[in-house]
Coordinates of C-alpha atoms and ligand atoms in Angstrom, one line a residue:
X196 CA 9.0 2.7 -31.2
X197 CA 7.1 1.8 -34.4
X198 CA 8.6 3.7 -37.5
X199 CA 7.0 5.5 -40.3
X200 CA 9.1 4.0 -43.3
X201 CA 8.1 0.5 -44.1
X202 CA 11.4 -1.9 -43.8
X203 CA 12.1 -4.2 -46.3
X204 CA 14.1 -7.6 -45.8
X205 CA 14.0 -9.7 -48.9
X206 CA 17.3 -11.0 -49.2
X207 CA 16.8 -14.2 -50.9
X208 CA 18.9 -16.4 -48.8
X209 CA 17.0 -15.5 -45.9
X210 CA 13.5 -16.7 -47.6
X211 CA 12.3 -19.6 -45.4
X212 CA 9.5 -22.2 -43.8
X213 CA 7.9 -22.8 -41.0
X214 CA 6.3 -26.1 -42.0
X215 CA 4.1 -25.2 -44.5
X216 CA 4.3 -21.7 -43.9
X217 CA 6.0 -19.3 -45.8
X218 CA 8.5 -16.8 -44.7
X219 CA 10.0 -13.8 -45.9
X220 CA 12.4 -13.9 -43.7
X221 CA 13.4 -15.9 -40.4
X222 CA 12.5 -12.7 -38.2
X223 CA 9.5 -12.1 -35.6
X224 CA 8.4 -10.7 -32.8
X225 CA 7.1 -13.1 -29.8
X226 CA 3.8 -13.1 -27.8
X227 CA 3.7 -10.6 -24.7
X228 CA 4.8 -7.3 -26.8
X229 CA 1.2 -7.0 -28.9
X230 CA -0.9 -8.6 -26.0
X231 CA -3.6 -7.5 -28.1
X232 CA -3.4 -7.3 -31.3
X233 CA -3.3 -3.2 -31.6
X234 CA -0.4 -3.4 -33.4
X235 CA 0.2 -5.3 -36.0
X236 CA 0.2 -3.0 -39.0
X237 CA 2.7 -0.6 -37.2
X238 CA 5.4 -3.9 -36.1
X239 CA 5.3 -5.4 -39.4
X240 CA 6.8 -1.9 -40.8
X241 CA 10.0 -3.2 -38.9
X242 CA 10.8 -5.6 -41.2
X243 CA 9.4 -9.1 -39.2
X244 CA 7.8 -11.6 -41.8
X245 CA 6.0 -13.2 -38.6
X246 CA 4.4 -11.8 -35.3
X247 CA 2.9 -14.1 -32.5
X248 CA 0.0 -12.0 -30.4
X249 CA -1.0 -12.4 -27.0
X250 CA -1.1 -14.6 -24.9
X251 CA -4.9 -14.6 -25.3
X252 CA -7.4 -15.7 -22.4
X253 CA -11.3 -16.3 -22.9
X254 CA -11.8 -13.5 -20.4
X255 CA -9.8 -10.1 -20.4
X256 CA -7.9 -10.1 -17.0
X257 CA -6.2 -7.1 -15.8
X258 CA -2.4 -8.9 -14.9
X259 CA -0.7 -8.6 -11.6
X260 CA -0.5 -5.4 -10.1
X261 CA 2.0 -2.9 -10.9
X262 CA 5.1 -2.9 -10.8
X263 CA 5.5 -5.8 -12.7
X264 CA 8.4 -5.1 -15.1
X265 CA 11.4 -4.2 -14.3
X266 CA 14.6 -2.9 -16.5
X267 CA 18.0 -4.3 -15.5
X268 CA 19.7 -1.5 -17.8
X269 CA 23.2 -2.4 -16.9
X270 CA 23.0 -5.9 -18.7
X271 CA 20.0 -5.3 -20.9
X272 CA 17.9 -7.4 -19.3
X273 CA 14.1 -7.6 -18.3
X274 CA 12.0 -9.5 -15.3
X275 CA 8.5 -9.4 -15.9
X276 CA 5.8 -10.4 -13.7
X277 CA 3.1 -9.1 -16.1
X278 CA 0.4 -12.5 -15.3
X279 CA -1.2 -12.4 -18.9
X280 CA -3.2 -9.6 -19.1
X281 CA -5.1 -9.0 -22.1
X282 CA -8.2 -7.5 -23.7
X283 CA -9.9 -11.5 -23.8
X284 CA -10.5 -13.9 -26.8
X285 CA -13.7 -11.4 -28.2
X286 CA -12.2 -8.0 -27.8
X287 CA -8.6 -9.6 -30.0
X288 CA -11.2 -11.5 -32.7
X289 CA -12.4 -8.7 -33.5
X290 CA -8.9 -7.3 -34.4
X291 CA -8.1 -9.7 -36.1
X292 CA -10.8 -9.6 -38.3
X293 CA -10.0 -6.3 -39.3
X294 CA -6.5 -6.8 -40.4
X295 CA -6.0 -7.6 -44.3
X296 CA -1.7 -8.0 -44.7
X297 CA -0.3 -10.4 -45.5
X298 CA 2.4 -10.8 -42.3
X299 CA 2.4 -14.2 -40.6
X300 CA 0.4 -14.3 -37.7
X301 CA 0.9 -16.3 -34.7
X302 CA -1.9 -16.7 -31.9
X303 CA -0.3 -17.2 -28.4
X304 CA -2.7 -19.1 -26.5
X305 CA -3.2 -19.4 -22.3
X306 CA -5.5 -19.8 -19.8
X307 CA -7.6 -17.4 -17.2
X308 CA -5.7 -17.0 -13.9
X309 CA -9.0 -17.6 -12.1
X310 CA -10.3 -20.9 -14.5
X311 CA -11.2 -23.9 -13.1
X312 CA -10.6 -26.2 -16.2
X313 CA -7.7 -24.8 -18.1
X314 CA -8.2 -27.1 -20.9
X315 CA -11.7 -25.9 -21.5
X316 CA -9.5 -22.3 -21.6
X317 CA -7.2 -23.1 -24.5
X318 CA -10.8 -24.8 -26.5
X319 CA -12.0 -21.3 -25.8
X320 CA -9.2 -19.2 -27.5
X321 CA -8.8 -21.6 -30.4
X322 CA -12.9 -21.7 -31.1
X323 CA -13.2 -17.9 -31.2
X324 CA -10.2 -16.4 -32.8
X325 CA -8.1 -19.4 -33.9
X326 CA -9.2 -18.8 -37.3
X327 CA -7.6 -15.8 -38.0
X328 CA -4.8 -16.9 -37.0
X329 CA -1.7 -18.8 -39.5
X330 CA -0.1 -20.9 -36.3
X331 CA -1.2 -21.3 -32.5
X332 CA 1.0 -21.2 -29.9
X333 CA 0.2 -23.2 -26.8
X334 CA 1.3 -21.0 -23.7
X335 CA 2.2 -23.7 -21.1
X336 CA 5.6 -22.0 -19.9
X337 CA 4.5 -19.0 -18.2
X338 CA 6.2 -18.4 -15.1
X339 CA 3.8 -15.9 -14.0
X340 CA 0.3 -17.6 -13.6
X341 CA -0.2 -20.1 -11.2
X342 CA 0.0 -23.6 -12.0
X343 CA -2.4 -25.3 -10.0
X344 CA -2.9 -27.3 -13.1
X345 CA 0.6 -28.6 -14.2
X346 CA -0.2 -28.7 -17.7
X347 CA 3.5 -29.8 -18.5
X348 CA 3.0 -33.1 -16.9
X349 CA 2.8 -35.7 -20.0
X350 CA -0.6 -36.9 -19.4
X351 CA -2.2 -33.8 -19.1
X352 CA -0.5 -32.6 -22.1
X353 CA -1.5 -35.4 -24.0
X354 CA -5.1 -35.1 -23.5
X355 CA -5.1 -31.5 -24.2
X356 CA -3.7 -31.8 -27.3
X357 CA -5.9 -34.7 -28.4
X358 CA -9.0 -32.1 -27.4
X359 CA -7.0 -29.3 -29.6
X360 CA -6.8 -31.6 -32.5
X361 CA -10.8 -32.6 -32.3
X362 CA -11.1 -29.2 -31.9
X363 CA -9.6 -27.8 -34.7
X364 CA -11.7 -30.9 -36.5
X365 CA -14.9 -29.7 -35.3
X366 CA -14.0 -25.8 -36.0
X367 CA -13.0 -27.1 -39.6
X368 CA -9.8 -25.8 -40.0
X369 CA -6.2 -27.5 -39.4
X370 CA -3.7 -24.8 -38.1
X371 CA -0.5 -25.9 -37.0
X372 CA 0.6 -26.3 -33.6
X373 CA 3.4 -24.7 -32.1
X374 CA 4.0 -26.1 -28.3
X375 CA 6.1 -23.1 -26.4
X376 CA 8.6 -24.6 -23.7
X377 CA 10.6 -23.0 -20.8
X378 CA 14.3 -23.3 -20.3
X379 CA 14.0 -24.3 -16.9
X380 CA 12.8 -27.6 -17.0
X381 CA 14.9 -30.6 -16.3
X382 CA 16.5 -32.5 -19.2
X383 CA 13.6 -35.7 -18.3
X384 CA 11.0 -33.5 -18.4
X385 CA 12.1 -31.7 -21.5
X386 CA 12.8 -35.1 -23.0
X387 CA 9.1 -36.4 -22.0
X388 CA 7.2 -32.9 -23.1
X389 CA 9.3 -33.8 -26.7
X390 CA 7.8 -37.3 -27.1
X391 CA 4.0 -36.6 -26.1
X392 CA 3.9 -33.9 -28.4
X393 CA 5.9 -35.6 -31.6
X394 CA 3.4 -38.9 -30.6
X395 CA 0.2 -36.1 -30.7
X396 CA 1.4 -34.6 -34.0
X397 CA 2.2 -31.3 -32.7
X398 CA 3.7 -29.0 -35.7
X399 CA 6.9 -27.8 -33.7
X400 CA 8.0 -26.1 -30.8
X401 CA 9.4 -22.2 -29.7
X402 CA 12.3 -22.5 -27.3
X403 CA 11.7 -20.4 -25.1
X404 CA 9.8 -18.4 -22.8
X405 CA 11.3 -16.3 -19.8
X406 CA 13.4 -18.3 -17.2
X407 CA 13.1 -18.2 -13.0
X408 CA 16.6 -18.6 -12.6
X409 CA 18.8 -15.9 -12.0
X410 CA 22.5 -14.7 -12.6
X411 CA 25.1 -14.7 -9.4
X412 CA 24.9 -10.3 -8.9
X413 CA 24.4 -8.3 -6.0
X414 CA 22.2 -6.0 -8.3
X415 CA 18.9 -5.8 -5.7
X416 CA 17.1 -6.1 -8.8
X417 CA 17.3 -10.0 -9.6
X418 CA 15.8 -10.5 -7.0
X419 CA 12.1 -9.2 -8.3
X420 CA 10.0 -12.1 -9.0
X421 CA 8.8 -13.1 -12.5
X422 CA 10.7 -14.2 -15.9
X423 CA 14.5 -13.1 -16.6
X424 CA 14.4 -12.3 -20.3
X425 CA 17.9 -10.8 -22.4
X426 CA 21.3 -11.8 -22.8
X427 CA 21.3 -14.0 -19.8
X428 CA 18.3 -16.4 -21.0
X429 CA 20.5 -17.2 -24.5
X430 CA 22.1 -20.1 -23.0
X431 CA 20.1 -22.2 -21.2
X432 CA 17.4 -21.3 -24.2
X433 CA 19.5 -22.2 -26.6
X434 CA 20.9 -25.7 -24.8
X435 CA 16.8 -26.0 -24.9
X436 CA 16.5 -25.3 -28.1
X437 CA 19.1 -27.8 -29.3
X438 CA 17.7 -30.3 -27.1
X439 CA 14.5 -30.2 -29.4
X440 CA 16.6 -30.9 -32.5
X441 CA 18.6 -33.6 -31.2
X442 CA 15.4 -35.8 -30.0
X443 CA 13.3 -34.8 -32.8
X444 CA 15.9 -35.3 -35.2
X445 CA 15.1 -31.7 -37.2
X446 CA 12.0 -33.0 -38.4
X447 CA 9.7 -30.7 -37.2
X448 CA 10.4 -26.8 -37.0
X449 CA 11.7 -25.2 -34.5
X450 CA 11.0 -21.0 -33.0
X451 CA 14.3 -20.3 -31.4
X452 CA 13.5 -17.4 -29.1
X453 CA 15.4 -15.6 -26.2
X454 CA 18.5 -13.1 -25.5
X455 CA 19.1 -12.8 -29.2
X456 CA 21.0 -8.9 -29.3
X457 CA 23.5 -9.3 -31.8
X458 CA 23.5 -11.0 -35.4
X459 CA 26.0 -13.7 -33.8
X460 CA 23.4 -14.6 -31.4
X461 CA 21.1 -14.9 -34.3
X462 CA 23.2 -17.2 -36.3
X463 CA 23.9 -19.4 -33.2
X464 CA 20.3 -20.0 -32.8
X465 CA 19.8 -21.1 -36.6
X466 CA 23.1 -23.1 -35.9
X467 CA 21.6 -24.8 -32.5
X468 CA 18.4 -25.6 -34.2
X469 CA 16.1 -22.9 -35.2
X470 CA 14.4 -22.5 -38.7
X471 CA 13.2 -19.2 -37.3
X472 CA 13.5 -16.7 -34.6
X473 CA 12.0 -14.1 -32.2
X474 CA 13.6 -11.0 -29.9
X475 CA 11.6 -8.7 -28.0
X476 CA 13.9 -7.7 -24.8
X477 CA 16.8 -6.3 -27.3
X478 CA 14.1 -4.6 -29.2
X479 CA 13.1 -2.4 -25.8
X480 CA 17.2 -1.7 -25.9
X481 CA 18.1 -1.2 -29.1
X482 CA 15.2 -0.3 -31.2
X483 CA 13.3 -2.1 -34.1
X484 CA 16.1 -1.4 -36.2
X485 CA 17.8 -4.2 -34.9
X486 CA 15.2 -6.4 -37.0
X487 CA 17.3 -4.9 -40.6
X488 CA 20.9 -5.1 -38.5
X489 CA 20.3 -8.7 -37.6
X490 CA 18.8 -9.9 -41.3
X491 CA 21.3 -7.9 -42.9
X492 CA 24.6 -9.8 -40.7
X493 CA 22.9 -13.0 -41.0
X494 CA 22.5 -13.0 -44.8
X495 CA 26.5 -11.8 -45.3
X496 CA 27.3 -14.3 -42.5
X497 CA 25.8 -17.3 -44.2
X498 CA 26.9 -16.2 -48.2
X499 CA 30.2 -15.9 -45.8
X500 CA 30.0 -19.4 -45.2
X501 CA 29.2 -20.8 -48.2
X502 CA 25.0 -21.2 -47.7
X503 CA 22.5 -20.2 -50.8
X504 CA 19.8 -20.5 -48.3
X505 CA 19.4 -20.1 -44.4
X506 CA 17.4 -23.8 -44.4
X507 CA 20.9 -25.1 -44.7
X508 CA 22.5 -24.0 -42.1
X509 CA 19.5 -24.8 -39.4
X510 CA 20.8 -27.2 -36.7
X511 CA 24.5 -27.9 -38.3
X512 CA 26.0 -27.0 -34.2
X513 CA 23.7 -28.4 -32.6
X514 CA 25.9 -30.8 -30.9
X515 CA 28.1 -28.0 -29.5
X516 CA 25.1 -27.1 -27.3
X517 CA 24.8 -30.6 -25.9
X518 CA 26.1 -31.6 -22.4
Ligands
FMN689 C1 7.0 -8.0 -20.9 C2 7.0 -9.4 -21.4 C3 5.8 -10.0 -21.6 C4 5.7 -11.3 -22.1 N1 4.5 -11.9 -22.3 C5 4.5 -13.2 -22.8 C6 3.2 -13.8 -23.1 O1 2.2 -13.2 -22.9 N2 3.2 -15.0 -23.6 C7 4.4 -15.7 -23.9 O2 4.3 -16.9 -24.3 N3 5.6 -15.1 -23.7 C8 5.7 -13.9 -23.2 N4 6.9 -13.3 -23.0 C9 8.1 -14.0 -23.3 C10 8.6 -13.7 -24.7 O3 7.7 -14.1 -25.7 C11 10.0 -14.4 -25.0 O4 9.8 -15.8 -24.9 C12 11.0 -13.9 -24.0 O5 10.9 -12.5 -23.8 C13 12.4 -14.3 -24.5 O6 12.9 -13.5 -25.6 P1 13.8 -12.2 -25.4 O7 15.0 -12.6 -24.6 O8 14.2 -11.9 -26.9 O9 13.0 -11.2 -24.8 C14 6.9 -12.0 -22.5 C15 8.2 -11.3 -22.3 C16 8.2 -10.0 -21.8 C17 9.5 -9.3 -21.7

C-alpha cells in the first residue's frame, strides 16, 4: 500500500490554493483512511500535497462491530459502516506533534457516539489537537453515527459555528474551516446548510462524504447498511458539489471528493467546482499510483485546453451539473 520511492508531482500548472493555503498540487487523501494519524509520512510518499486525518472524537471509541466494510469488487465500490473509530483527540495530538513535513494537514473533526452535547465534542477536538492542524474539517455528514442531535439543521449549525469561532479566539489561533456535506440531502436543505455557513464565515466546503442511497442491482451486497463510496457516489457528489459553487458564487473554496477513478473524473470535478480533490475508494482498487496517473492526465488535459494554471479551469461546467 504505501511505497518506498517518494512521488513527486510538481507540474507547475497543477500548483494551487485552498484559501490561503498553499498547494503543490490539487491531490489528497480524505478523512477515514488515516483515522489516526499513523501514517502520514508513509501517504505523502504518494504524491498528495494534502491529507485530512480522522475523524477525531474526544474519546477513543472502538466503531461498530465487525463486519463493517464491505468490497463490491465488480463495480469498485465500498459500503462502510465503520461508526468513527479512532484512537481519541490525546492519543492523535500526540502524533501530530511528532510530525515535522511540510504536507498539508487537514483535521477531520466528529463527535463521541455516546456524548450528550455534541457541540461540547467538536470544542474538544479543536482545543486539543486543532493546532497542529493547517484546516478543520467539521464531520456533520456521517451516515454511520446516530443523529440524535441533527447537527445539519441551520440553527444548530449556526450556533456551533459561532462556539468554533470563539473558540478558535480563545485558543488563539484562526484555522480555516472546512464544513463537510453529504450528497443526500435535499436541494433546500443543501441550499440552507450553504447560507448559515457563508453568513458564519465558514472558509469552504468538501462535497462529499459517503451516500445511503443505493444503485438498482440484485447484488445482495447493496443491501449492507452504511455509506456507498466509488464510482456510483460521483454523480449525485458532484451535482452537490456544483450546487456549492452556483450559490456561493466560487467565492469560497471548494474540496470536491467522491468516486473520482479516472483522470476524466478528476477534471469533471475541477470543472463542476472544485479547487481541489480527494479519492480514497479507487485508491483500495487501483493503488496509490493512481495519485501520479491522475496529476499527470490532468496537467496534459488542461495544457490541452488551453489553461496555464488549474485555478482557471475551477467551476467553468458547473452549470452542466445543474438540474
Ligand atoms: C472506510 C471508510 C471510512 C471513512 N471514514 C470517514 C471519516 O472518518 N470521516 C469522514 O468525514 N469521511 C469518512 N469517509 C468518507 C471519505 O472521506 C470520502 O468522503 C468518501 O469515501 C468518498 O470518496 P471516494 O468515493 O473517493 O472514496 C470514509 C470512507 C471510507 C470508505
Amino acid at each position: 500500500m504505501f511505497p518506498f520511492i517518494t512521488t513527486k508531482i510538481d507540474q507547475q500548472n497543477l500548483k494551487t490554493r485552498l484559501g490561503n493555503i498553499e498547494l503543490a498540487n490539487p491531490l489528497g487523501i480524505p478523512s477515514g483512511l488515516d483515522k489516526n494519524a499513523t501514517s502520514i509520512k508513509g501517504l505523502f510518499k504518494t504524491g498528495i500535497s494534502f491529507l485530512e486525518l480522522g475523524t477525531v472524537t474526544p474519546f477513543p471509541q472502538s466503531g461498530n462491530d465487525k463486519p463493517r466494510l464491505f468490497r463490491i469488487a465488480s463495480s469498485h465500490e465500498l459500503i462502510n459502516r465503520m461508526g468513527l473509530n479512532n484512537h481519541g483527540a490525546e492519543a492523535i495530538r500526540r502524533k501530530l506533534k511528532q510530525w515535522s513535513g511540510n504536507g498539508i494537514i487537514g483535521l477531520s473533526v466528529g463527535y463521541n457516539k455516546n456524548s450528550n452535547d455534541p457541540m461540547q465534542d467538536f470544542l474538544h477536538v479543536i482545543a486539543e489537537c486543532g493546532l497542529y492542524a493547517d484546516y478543520l474539517a467539521l464531520n456533520i455528514s456521517c451516515p454511520n453515527i446516530k443523529m440524535d442531535w441533527d447537527l445539519s439543521t441551520p440553527e444548530k449549525l449556526s450556533t456551533l459555528l459561532q462556539k468554533i469561532s470563539w473558540k478558535q479566539k480563545d485558543l488563539g489561533f484562526d484555522k480555516p474551516l472546512y464544513l463537510k456535506l453529504s450528497p443526500d440531502y435535499e436541494p433546500t436543505q443543501l441550499n440552507e446548510i450553504i447560507s448559515v455557513c457563508l453568513g458564519e464565515g465558514v472558509s469552504g466546503f468538501i462535497a462529499t462524504n459517503s451516500t445511503l442511497s443505493r444503485p438498482v442491482s440484485d447484488n445482495p451486497l447493496y443491501q449492507e447498511r452504511g455509506g456507498l463510496t466509488g464510482p456510483y457516489l460521483f454523480e449525485s457528489s458532484t451535482k452537490t458539489l456544483a450546487r456549492v459553487y452556483a450559490q456561493t458564487n466560487g467565492s469560497v473554496p471548494i474540496i470536491g471528493v467522491g468516486g473520482i477513478s479516472t483522470t476524466e473524473d478528476a477534471y469533471m470535478k475541477i470543472k463542476a467546482g472544485a479547487s481541489a480533490l480527494q479519492l480514497y475508494t479507487a485508491l483500495c482498487y487501483q493503488g496509490t499510483g493512481l495519485i501520479k496517473k491522475i496529476a499527470s492526465g490532468l496537467s496534459h488535459s488542461l495544457e490541452k485546453d488551453g489553461f496555464s494554471n488549474i485555478a482557471e479551469a475551477v467551476g467553468i461546467d458547473h452549470r452542466n451539473w445543474l438540474d
